[in-house]
mmCIF file of C-alpha atoms and ligand atoms in Angstrom:
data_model
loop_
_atom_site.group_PDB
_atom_site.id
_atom_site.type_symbol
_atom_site.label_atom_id
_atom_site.label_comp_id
_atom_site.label_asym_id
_atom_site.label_seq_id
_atom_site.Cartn_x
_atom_site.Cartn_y
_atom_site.Cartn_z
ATOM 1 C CA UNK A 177 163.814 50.174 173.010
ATOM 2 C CA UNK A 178 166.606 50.395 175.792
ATOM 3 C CA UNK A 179 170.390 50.452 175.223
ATOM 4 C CA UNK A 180 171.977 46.791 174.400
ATOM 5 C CA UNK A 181 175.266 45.608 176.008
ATOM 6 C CA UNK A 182 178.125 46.104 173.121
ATOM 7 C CA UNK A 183 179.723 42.488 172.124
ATOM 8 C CA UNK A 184 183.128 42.752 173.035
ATOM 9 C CA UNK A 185 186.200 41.238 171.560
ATOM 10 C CA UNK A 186 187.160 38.573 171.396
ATOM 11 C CA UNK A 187 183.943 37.741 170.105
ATOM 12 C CA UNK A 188 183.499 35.777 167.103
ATOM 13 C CA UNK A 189 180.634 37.588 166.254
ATOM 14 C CA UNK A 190 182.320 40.164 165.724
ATOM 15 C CA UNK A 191 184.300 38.185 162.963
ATOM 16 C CA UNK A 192 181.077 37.368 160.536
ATOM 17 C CA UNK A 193 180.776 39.140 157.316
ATOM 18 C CA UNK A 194 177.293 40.708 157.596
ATOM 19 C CA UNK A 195 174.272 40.010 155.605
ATOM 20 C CA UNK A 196 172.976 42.547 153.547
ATOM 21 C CA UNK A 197 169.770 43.909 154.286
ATOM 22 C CA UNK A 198 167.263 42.903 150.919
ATOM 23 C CA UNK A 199 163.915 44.340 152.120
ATOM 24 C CA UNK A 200 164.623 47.248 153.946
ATOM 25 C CA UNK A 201 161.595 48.695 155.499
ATOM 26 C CA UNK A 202 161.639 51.966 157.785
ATOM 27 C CA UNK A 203 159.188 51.068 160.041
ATOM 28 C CA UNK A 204 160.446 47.494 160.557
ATOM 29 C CA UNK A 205 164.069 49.087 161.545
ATOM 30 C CA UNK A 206 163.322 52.366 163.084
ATOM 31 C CA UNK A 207 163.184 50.380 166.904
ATOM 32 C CA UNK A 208 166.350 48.820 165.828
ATOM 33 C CA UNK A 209 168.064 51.979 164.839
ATOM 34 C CA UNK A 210 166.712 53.568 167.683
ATOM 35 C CA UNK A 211 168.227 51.245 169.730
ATOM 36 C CA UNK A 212 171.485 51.644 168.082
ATOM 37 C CA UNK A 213 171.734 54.738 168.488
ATOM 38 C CA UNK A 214 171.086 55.060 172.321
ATOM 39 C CA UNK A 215 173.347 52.452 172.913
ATOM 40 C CA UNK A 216 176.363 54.640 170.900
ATOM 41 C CA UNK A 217 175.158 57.803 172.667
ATOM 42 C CA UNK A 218 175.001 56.483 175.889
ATOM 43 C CA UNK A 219 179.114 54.432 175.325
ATOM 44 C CA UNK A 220 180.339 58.233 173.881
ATOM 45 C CA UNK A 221 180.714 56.344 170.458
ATOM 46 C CA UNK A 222 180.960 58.450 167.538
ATOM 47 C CA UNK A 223 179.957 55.010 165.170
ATOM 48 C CA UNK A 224 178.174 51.947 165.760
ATOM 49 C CA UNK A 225 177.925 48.735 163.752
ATOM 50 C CA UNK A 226 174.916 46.174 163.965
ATOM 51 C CA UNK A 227 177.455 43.584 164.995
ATOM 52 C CA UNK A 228 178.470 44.983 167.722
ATOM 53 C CA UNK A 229 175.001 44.265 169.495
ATOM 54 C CA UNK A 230 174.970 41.279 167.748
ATOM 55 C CA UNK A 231 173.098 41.611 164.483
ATOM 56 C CA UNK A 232 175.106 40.530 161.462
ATOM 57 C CA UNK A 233 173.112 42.283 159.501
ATOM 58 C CA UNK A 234 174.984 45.437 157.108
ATOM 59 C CA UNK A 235 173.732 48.348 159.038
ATOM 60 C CA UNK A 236 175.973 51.307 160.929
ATOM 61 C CA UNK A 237 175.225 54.090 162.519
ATOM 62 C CA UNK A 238 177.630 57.111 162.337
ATOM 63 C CA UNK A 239 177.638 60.221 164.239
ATOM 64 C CA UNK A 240 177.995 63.267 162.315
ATOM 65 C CA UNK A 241 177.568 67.288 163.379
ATOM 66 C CA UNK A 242 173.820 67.209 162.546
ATOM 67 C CA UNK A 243 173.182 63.955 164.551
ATOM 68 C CA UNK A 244 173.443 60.335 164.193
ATOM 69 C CA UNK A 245 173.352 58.585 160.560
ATOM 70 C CA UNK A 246 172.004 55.406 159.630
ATOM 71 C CA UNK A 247 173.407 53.968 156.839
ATOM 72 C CA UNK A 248 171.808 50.857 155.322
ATOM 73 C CA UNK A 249 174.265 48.174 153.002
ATOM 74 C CA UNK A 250 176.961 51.043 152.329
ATOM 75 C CA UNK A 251 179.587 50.861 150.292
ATOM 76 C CA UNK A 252 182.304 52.699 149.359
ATOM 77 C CA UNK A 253 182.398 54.229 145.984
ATOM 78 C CA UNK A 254 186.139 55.616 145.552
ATOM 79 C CA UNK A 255 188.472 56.170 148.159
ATOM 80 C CA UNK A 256 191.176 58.866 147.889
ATOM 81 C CA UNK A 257 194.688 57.741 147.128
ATOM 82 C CA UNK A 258 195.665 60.224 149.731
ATOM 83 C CA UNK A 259 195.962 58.444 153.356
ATOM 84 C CA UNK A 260 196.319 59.976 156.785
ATOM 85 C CA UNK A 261 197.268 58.345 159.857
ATOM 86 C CA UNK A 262 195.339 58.836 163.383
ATOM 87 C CA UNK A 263 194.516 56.920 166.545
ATOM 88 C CA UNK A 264 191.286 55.138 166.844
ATOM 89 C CA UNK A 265 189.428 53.434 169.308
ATOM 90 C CA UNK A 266 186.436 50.299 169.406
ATOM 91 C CA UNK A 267 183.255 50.432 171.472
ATOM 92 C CA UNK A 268 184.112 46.538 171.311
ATOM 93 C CA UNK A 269 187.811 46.670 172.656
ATOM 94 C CA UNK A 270 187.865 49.368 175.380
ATOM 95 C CA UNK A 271 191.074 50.795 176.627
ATOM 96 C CA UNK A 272 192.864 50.064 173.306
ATOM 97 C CA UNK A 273 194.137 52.654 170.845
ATOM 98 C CA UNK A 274 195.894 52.515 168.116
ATOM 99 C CA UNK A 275 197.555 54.276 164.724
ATOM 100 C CA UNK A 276 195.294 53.511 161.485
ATOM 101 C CA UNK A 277 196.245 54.510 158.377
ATOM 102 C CA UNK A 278 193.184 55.291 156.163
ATOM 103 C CA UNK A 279 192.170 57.519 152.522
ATOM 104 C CA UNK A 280 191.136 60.768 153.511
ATOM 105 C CA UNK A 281 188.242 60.812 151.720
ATOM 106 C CA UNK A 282 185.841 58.848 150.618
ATOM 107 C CA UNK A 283 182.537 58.523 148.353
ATOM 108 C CA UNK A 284 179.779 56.264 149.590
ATOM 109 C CA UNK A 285 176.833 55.107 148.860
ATOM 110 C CA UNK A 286 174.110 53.526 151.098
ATOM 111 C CA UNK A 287 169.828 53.556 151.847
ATOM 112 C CA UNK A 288 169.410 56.133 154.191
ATOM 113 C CA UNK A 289 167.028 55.469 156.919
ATOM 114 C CA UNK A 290 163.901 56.635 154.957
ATOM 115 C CA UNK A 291 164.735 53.966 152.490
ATOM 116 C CA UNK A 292 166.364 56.107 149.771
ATOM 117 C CA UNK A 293 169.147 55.344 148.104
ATOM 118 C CA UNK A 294 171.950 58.063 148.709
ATOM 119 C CA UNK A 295 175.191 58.905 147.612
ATOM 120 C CA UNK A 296 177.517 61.588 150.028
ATOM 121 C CA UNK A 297 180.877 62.114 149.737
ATOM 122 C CA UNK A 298 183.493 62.151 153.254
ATOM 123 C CA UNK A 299 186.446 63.182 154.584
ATOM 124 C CA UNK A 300 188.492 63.948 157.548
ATOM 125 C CA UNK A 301 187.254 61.774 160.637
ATOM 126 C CA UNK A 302 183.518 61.269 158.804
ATOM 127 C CA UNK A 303 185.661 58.990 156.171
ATOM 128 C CA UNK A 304 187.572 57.196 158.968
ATOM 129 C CA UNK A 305 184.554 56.472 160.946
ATOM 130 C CA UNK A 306 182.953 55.143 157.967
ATOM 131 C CA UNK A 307 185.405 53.045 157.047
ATOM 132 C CA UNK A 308 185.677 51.472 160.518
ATOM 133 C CA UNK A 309 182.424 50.770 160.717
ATOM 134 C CA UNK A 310 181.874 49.240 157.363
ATOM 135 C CA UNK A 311 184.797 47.013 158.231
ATOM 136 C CA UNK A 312 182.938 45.812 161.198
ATOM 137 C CA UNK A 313 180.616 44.482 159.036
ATOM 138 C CA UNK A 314 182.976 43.095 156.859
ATOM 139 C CA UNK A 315 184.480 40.901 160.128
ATOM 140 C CA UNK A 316 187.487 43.343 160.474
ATOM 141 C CA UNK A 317 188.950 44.995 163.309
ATOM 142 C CA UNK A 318 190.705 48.358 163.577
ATOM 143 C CA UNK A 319 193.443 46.327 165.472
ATOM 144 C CA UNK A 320 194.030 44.505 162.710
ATOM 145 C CA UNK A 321 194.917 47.700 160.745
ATOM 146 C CA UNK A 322 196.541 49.451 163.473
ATOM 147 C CA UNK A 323 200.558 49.805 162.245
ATOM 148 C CA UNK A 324 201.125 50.730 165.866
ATOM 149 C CA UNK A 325 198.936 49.850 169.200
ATOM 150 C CA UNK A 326 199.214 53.378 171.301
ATOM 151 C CA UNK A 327 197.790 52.320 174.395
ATOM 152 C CA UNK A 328 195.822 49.388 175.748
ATOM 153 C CA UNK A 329 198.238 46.632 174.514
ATOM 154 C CA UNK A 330 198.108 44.808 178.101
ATOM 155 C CA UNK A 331 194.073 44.443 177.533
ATOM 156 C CA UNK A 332 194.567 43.001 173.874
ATOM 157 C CA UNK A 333 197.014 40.334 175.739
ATOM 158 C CA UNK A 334 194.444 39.280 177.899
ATOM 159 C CA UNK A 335 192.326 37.662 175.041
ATOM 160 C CA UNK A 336 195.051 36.078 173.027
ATOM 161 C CA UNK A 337 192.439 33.653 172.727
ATOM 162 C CA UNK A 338 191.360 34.811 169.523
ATOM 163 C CA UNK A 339 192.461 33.369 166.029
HETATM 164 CO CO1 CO B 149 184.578 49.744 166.284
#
């Protein structure tokens, strides 16, 4: 399967609380993840939600040292009471950055791409890209976090459409 163009905000897809997935199947997903996964590579994403190519369906992909991870209906288990603050940026909102304060760590569980059920625990950027991505499925936006826009804030005029 080839790359697939990102859906950019303003989008209101990118604003629908995902499905979970009931009858996850590897074979039936693996072209999909594939896919995914290209299309992250190929932006210099380090996490990719199924919404953002337009499947509201609870599936992310996450980039970690040993390669990309799918993660299948994930959910966060505990999150530290300790928070950190750092910039982040959206595949959907190019140009724009912005100061998101998030726990540290994190302990998630999900159905790993063979269709086990797994539980991991995360910290550091790991926990921050999980967290963004699992609020892209939940319809949120790291801009709607961000205590402080660092650059980009003349793109996010552009589409005061939104809302
Ligand atoms: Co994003």
């Amino acid at each position: 399967m080839p790359t697939m163009p990102i859906i950019l905000y303003p989008s209101k897809i990118l604003r629908v609380v995902s499905t979970t997935i009931k009858d996850y199947k590897p074979k039936a997903y693996s072209a999909l993840i594939e896919s995914m996964i290209e299309t992250m590579v190929a932006n210099k994403g380090i996490g990719l939600a199924a919404a953002q190519i337009g499947k509201n369906i609870r599936l992310i992909i996450v980039q970690t040292k040993e390669g990309a991870l799918p993660l299948i209906n994930p959910k966060i288990l505990f999150e530290s009471w300790k928070k950190e603050t750092s910039e982040e940026g959206c595949l959907s909102i190019p140009k724009v950055f912005g100061l998101v304060k998030r726990s540290r760590a994190i302990k998630v569980s999900a159905i790993n791409r063979e269709g086990d059920k797994i539980e991991f625990r995360a910290e550091g950027l790991f926990a921050r890209v999980i967290l963004h991505e699992i609020d892209h499925i939940n319809g949120a936006l790291f801009i709607d976090k961000a205590k402080k826009i660092t650059s980009g804030k003349e793109y996010l005029k552009q589409y005061d459409g939104e809302k």
